[in-house]
Amino acid sequence: MISYIQARAILNKAKIKISDEIINTTDSLNRVSALNIKSQSNHPADNNAAFDGFAVRSKDTKNLSQKFKIIGSIAAGHKPFKKKIKKFDAVEIMTGGIIPKGFDTIIPIEQIVFSPNKKNAQYILVSKKIRKNEHVRFLGSDYKKNDLIIKKGTIIHSTHILALKTLGISKIKVKRKPNILFFSTGNEISNKDNIPNWQVRNSNSHYIKSLESNFLFNFISGGILKDNHEHLFKKQIKKLVNSKIDMIITSGAVSAGKFDFVPSVINSFNLSNYFKGVAIRPGKPVLFAKIKGKQKVIFGLPGNPISSAACFRFFVYPFLMNSLGA
């Protein structure tokens, strides 16, 4: 029997190589980034208005009342304003509108006095000094070109997808989801809801399947191995070597009982990393093995649901994260 720290060291050493794949950004939730992802452009792409109001030149404003001629109107999504800017010009601008070259500050709409009146406005009246760069969202203030958006090995969340789509990044390279083949073991295991008192419901299979979307793997059910299915389990391990399966997980049949065949079957193969029994509770009988020369591993978890869940969390999950580079 080894300590948990020793077991984790073996797991770290035995990590498997997971290939990369390119997917749509919108499908990348909970995937692991295979590369550093950088912004390919500035965002915002130009200086724009943070408030509805009027753009003016700050140097034209004084403490005395001054008329500014309204020369146009700009909304978010409008093409850049091309008119030549003169002294005491103003342009109406909505939030998100690109600020025309020459203007350098925004007066919020709530502070505007129109002349002769709001309905027939031709001018606005400005009676105080307006500082430069008021209510301006600057080019690149959210993201600058070549900013690091997602670091390699990051688990992608919805906020990352928001940033990627904002920047026009439609495809990204991520780690492939490992394929896990899972077997429950024992004559007592049943997939039925109504069972006699000598049977146990197959809860471990459902528990691990429920984790596949959050824990970055594809779950494949191998069904239930009965107490006399030692030969079937051995056959599955042989298939593992040349299949697309990355990992086999079993629950049950890992202790020292008469029908606990998992350790003996696994030990009949050529292994490069192995442990059986860790000084923890629950989960002491947990088993791990890596097939020598192959990127394939096997975990044998205890059959007790609490022990099985604990071993998945403290052995399988860290192994997956390490192999994915997360």
XYZ file of C-alpha atoms in Angstrom:
326
model
C 0.000 0.000 0.000
C 1.254 3.483 -0.854
C 0.403 7.004 0.296
C -1.873 9.336 -1.637
C 1.100 11.566 -2.459
C 2.980 8.574 -3.886
C -0.075 7.583 -5.928
C -0.411 11.088 -7.360
C 3.267 11.041 -8.335
C 2.704 7.820 -10.287
C -0.350 9.329 -11.980
C 1.582 12.458 -12.942
C 4.369 10.376 -14.461
C 1.912 8.168 -16.359
C -0.099 10.913 -18.065
C -1.203 10.093 -21.597
C -0.925 12.173 -24.756
C -4.221 13.597 -25.973
C -4.335 14.903 -29.544
C -5.673 18.316 -30.578
C -8.655 19.174 -32.735
C -10.092 22.350 -34.232
C -13.701 23.138 -33.330
C -16.172 26.012 -33.581
C -15.748 28.553 -30.815
C -19.437 28.190 -29.976
C -18.868 24.487 -29.217
C -15.854 25.030 -26.956
C -17.525 25.301 -23.533
C -15.617 23.233 -20.932
C -12.941 22.237 -23.444
C -9.215 22.739 -22.840
C -7.383 25.234 -25.029
C -4.457 23.608 -26.845
C -2.761 26.935 -27.628
C -2.346 30.457 -26.333
C -5.084 32.453 -28.062
C -4.348 36.113 -28.781
C -6.532 38.941 -29.989
C -6.175 39.457 -33.729
C -7.504 43.022 -33.587
C -8.272 45.946 -31.307
C -11.641 46.156 -29.606
C -13.223 48.636 -29.835
C -11.817 49.042 -33.330
C -11.918 52.857 -32.984
C -12.717 55.516 -30.380
C -16.459 55.543 -29.741
C -19.045 57.179 -27.535
C -19.718 55.777 -24.080
C -22.902 57.891 -23.757
C -25.602 59.320 -25.983
C -24.798 62.987 -26.477
C -22.817 65.367 -28.659
C -19.197 65.202 -29.751
C -17.286 68.484 -29.736
C -13.707 69.721 -29.684
C -12.730 70.347 -26.072
C -10.526 73.292 -27.041
C -13.618 75.124 -28.394
C -15.373 75.060 -25.027
C -15.031 77.941 -22.570
C -16.723 79.131 -19.437
C -18.809 81.564 -21.507
C -21.946 80.430 -23.328
C -21.165 79.400 -26.890
C -23.276 78.066 -29.743
C -22.091 74.871 -31.453
C -23.555 74.071 -34.858
C -25.080 70.606 -35.227
C -23.575 69.174 -38.426
C -24.848 65.617 -38.322
C -25.933 62.563 -36.383
C -24.065 59.294 -35.797
C -25.491 56.018 -34.498
C -23.720 52.800 -33.558
C -23.060 50.890 -36.765
C -22.796 53.975 -38.980
C -19.793 54.296 -41.258
C -17.146 56.828 -40.136
C -18.227 60.479 -40.402
C -16.410 62.140 -43.325
C -17.426 65.826 -43.102
C -14.699 68.381 -42.469
C -14.772 69.605 -38.877
C -14.768 73.359 -38.177
C -14.488 75.407 -35.005
C -17.680 75.296 -32.915
C -19.065 72.269 -34.755
C -20.903 69.497 -32.910
C -22.250 66.145 -33.997
C -25.007 64.186 -32.325
C -23.715 60.744 -31.375
C -25.276 57.639 -29.844
C -23.596 55.142 -27.548
C -21.194 53.020 -29.585
C -20.992 55.468 -32.492
C -17.476 56.070 -33.848
C -16.222 59.515 -32.844
C -15.239 61.520 -35.956
C -11.604 62.548 -36.279
C -11.160 66.024 -34.828
C -13.677 65.621 -32.004
C -12.212 64.549 -28.684
C -14.927 64.656 -26.039
C -18.610 63.855 -25.474
C -21.237 65.961 -23.710
C -23.989 63.643 -22.375
C -27.467 64.243 -23.772
C -28.782 65.039 -20.272
C -26.570 68.160 -20.172
C -27.496 69.486 -23.607
C -29.314 72.804 -24.134
C -30.748 73.071 -27.656
C -31.217 76.205 -29.751
C -33.674 77.467 -30.776
C -35.462 74.459 -29.221
C -35.154 70.676 -29.053
C -37.697 70.032 -31.803
C -36.007 72.365 -34.306
C -32.487 72.191 -32.952
C -29.748 73.706 -35.098
C -27.288 74.439 -32.307
C -26.391 73.353 -28.817
C -25.354 75.812 -26.121
C -22.223 75.035 -24.120
C -21.526 77.311 -21.162
C -18.665 75.548 -19.395
C -15.243 74.150 -20.136
C -15.453 70.476 -21.179
C -12.408 68.341 -20.490
C -10.802 66.302 -23.220
C -11.743 62.594 -23.517
C -14.940 62.765 -21.472
C -17.189 59.716 -22.017
C -14.919 58.233 -24.679
C -14.315 54.491 -25.081
C -10.867 54.300 -26.565
C -9.636 52.064 -29.365
C -8.381 48.811 -27.824
C -9.685 49.624 -24.343
C -11.297 46.171 -24.041
C -8.716 44.179 -26.009
C -5.581 45.316 -27.774
C -4.172 43.470 -30.771
C -1.985 40.558 -29.571
C -3.444 40.609 -26.041
C -3.479 37.111 -24.528
C -7.149 36.122 -24.359
C -6.877 32.468 -23.317
C -3.767 30.761 -21.993
C -2.863 27.274 -23.188
C -4.369 24.687 -20.841
C -7.289 26.888 -19.783
C -10.709 25.291 -19.407
C -12.952 27.433 -21.588
C -15.913 29.112 -19.892
C -18.807 31.127 -21.287
C -16.926 34.393 -20.642
C -14.089 33.153 -22.863
C -16.569 32.383 -25.646
C -17.956 35.914 -25.261
C -14.462 37.360 -25.744
C -13.621 35.088 -28.671
C -16.818 35.884 -30.565
C -16.431 39.597 -29.801
C -13.029 39.442 -31.485
C -14.264 37.443 -34.478
C -12.426 34.240 -33.565
C -14.732 31.535 -34.912
C -12.552 28.419 -34.573
C -10.018 27.354 -31.957
C -7.711 24.438 -31.276
C -8.588 22.395 -28.193
C -7.650 19.083 -26.658
C -9.712 16.157 -27.854
C -12.093 14.682 -25.297
C -10.641 11.407 -23.933
C -12.809 8.333 -24.462
C -13.595 6.391 -21.281
C -15.012 2.860 -21.366
C -16.745 2.077 -18.070
C -17.695 -1.289 -16.569
C -19.622 -2.039 -13.415
C -18.780 -5.457 -11.969
C -20.582 -8.052 -9.880
C -23.564 -10.401 -10.033
C -25.333 -8.120 -7.578
C -25.382 -5.090 -9.911
C -28.696 -4.370 -11.652
C -29.923 -1.707 -14.071
C -33.490 -2.089 -12.799
C -35.198 0.366 -10.449
C -37.120 -2.290 -8.528
C -34.701 -4.868 -7.176
C -34.664 -7.577 -4.488
C -32.687 -6.887 -1.322
C -29.718 -9.001 -2.461
C -29.011 -6.751 -5.459
C -27.541 -3.241 -5.869
C -28.563 -0.592 -8.384
C -25.970 0.394 -10.983
C -25.520 3.927 -9.641
C -21.778 4.243 -10.325
C -22.304 4.069 -14.074
C -24.904 6.844 -13.973
C -22.759 8.971 -11.677
C -19.700 8.905 -13.932
C -21.790 9.408 -17.074
C -23.297 12.523 -15.472
C -19.798 14.017 -15.181
C -18.796 13.719 -18.837
C -19.784 17.228 -19.965
C -18.123 19.022 -17.052
C -15.103 16.749 -16.725
C -14.100 16.777 -20.382
C -14.485 13.169 -21.514
C -16.729 10.938 -23.614
C -18.450 8.244 -21.559
C -18.948 4.825 -23.146
C -20.833 2.192 -21.180
C -19.387 -1.309 -21.298
C -22.284 -2.681 -19.281
C -22.009 -5.008 -16.301
C -19.285 -7.653 -15.934
C -20.539 -10.636 -13.949
C -18.382 -12.526 -11.466
C -17.473 -15.108 -14.127
C -16.680 -12.547 -16.848
C -12.948 -12.475 -16.229
C -12.271 -13.590 -19.809
C -14.512 -10.840 -21.210
C -12.633 -8.187 -19.240
C -9.305 -9.529 -20.490
C -10.645 -9.397 -24.036
C -11.659 -5.747 -23.580
C -8.169 -4.796 -22.387
C -6.668 -6.466 -25.458
C -9.043 -4.424 -27.630
C -8.083 -1.270 -25.737
C -4.540 -1.347 -27.085
C -5.588 -0.736 -30.706
C -8.844 1.150 -30.171
C -9.852 4.795 -29.834
C -10.503 4.223 -26.138
C -8.043 6.101 -23.910
C -9.083 4.723 -20.546
C -10.980 1.828 -18.999
C -12.612 2.396 -15.621
C -14.154 -0.383 -13.563
C -16.113 -0.179 -10.332
C -15.921 -3.151 -8.001
C -13.905 -6.401 -8.055
C -10.660 -4.679 -6.969
C -10.271 -6.033 -3.425
C -9.025 -9.489 -2.378
C -12.248 -11.481 -2.507
C -12.887 -14.694 -4.405
C -14.586 -12.919 -7.312
C -12.400 -9.786 -7.388
C -10.798 -10.546 -10.743
C -9.786 -7.042 -11.886
C -6.255 -6.940 -10.344
C -5.244 -10.389 -11.625
C -6.465 -9.670 -15.148
C -4.671 -6.327 -15.295
C -1.453 -7.824 -13.952
C -1.445 -10.361 -16.781
C -0.534 -7.499 -19.148
C 2.785 -5.703 -19.591
C 2.489 -2.561 -17.461
C 4.729 0.498 -17.089
C 3.020 2.148 -14.117
C 0.952 0.413 -11.475
C -0.385 0.737 -7.966
C -2.956 -1.218 -5.982
C -4.093 0.038 -2.608
C -3.699 3.596 -1.302
C -3.743 4.687 2.338
C -6.999 6.636 2.112
C -10.518 6.118 3.360
C -12.879 5.651 1.600
C -11.250 4.155 -1.494
C -8.346 2.109 -0.143
C -8.507 -0.700 -2.805
C -8.176 1.724 -5.758
C -6.038 0.455 -8.634
C -4.221 2.127 -11.525
C -2.229 0.736 -14.454
C -0.754 2.009 -17.702
C -0.197 -0.370 -20.593
C 3.525 -0.349 -21.340
C 4.424 1.458 -24.560
C 0.840 2.641 -25.099
C -1.124 5.772 -24.284
C -3.779 3.664 -22.546
C -4.633 3.411 -18.848
C -6.954 1.499 -16.528
C -8.500 2.611 -13.241
C -10.094 0.099 -10.903
C -12.420 1.877 -8.473
C -14.127 0.303 -5.445
C -17.732 -0.784 -5.918
C -19.174 1.187 -3.006
C -20.771 4.302 -4.544
C -19.217 6.766 -2.076
C -15.783 5.159 -2.420
C -16.097 5.085 -6.200
C -17.078 8.768 -6.365
C -14.228 9.744 -4.030
C -11.678 7.836 -6.100
C -12.925 9.398 -9.311
C -12.545 12.858 -7.804
C -9.109 12.353 -6.261
C -7.488 10.002 -8.791
C -9.247 9.967 -12.173
C -10.056 13.684 -12.340
C -6.491 14.891 -11.591
C -5.151 12.374 -14.095
C -7.511 13.681 -16.782
C -6.611 17.308 -16.089
C -2.899 16.548 -16.172
C -3.180 14.617 -19.443
C -5.190 17.457 -20.985
C -2.638 20.015 -19.828
C -5.237 21.863 -17.756
